[in-house]
Amino acid sequence: MEGSIDRKQRGIPKLRDLLRRQRRESEGQLDSTPEVDFTYDDADRKSAEIAELYSYTEEFEFKFNREAFEITLYAMTQDSDKWTEMDQNERRKLLFLVIERCEAVDPDVRLTAARVLLYLVQGNFGEVSDEQEQREWSQFNVFFLYKMGVLPLLIQLVNVEIENTDAAISALQKPSVSVADSVTMRVYLNIIYTIVEVMRCTDPGDSEEMAETQEMFFMELSQPVDGDELLPVLLLEMILKYCAGSCPHFPIKKILLLLWKTVLISLGGIEELAKKKEDLRVATGLPASYEAQCPPQQPTIKERTPAPHTPPQR
């Protein structure tokens, strides 16, 4: 009995040393953890927001977009001209052909034509030398495609894919859904998202034409498409179908990102909403902020008076 007690007592210091060592190691790990610099804002910079749209599994599809553009361009011109070397009339002629193919009955033809548009809004990366040039061409192509009336066409194509029951049934019959089940929908959403993000982040500067086009885009985005429903409402319906399990192949991340950016354009971000709130309060005769109207009051702490000590009675 005494021997077992001695062994326990000898083991206690070892256990204490072990616990102290683990505590020092854990404290050292906490001290070495780097601080995360987080900026609370409506969105990140444009390049980061566009990069957020794609997953690593979509990297190989950039090559498909470039090939679709080169094949379409060669079929029209019978030459290996580049988009950067064409004049505006030639570009319009090519886009008219692409838009016509987007309305074809064959879904493969529509997908190939949509990849051409996606390659252009991505900045025709196969013909540029650096990232800055790619961003400039992406902005130019986005404004050019919008003037050609591409946005309503893309929303119609999204509606066609929503009503594609064959794709939904095929996805429901699979044990797991892959990116291959949403290729067409992803291409359409990528184009619309890039157009929305470039339009939202572009500073028109001194260009009156660019400012008018941007304002026209913002107004069109807040109007029903072809007299039916708003784009945010359409995206919300897609989210409901995805959550209900009837359309598991929908790329939900892209839908949510596009919905968020359309809400930012339609309703404004945190700063815009705060400014509107202040203007409305001032217009109704109230202070600019609730804090100015009802400033927080400091709680008053009363000093406690000690009770007289009475000796216990015996």
Short mmCIF file of C-alpha atoms in Angstrom, two decimals, residues 65-79 94-95 97-98 101 109 112-116:
data_model
loop_
_atom_site.label_atom_id
_atom_site.label_comp_id
_atom_site.label_asym_id
_atom_site.label_seq_id
_atom_site.Cartn_x
_atom_site.Cartn_y
_atom_site.Cartn_z
CA ASN A 65 -12.55 29.94 -74.56
CA ARG A 66 -9.51 30.97 -76.55
CA GLU A 67 -9.90 28.09 -78.99
CA ALA A 68 -13.58 28.92 -79.51
CA PHE A 69 -12.68 32.51 -80.36
CA GLU A 70 -9.91 31.54 -82.76
CA ILE A 71 -12.10 28.98 -84.55
CA THR A 72 -14.97 31.46 -84.88
CA LEU A 73 -12.68 34.22 -86.10
CA TYR A 74 -11.06 31.96 -88.69
CA ALA A 75 -14.45 30.73 -89.90
CA MET A 76 -15.51 34.32 -90.55
CA THR A 77 -12.33 35.85 -91.96
CA GLN A 78 -10.45 32.78 -93.24
CA ASP A 79 -7.43 34.43 -91.71
CA LEU A 94 -17.81 39.25 -85.71
CA LEU A 95 -20.08 40.00 -82.75
CA LEU A 97 -22.17 36.42 -86.00
CA VAL A 98 -21.53 35.35 -82.40
CA ARG A 101 -25.03 31.70 -82.96
CA VAL A 109 -23.30 25.96 -80.93
CA THR A 112 -19.20 27.78 -78.30
CA ALA A 113 -20.54 31.24 -79.09
CA ALA A 114 -20.83 32.04 -75.38
CA ARG A 115 -17.22 31.01 -74.87
CA VAL A 116 -16.23 33.60 -77.48
#
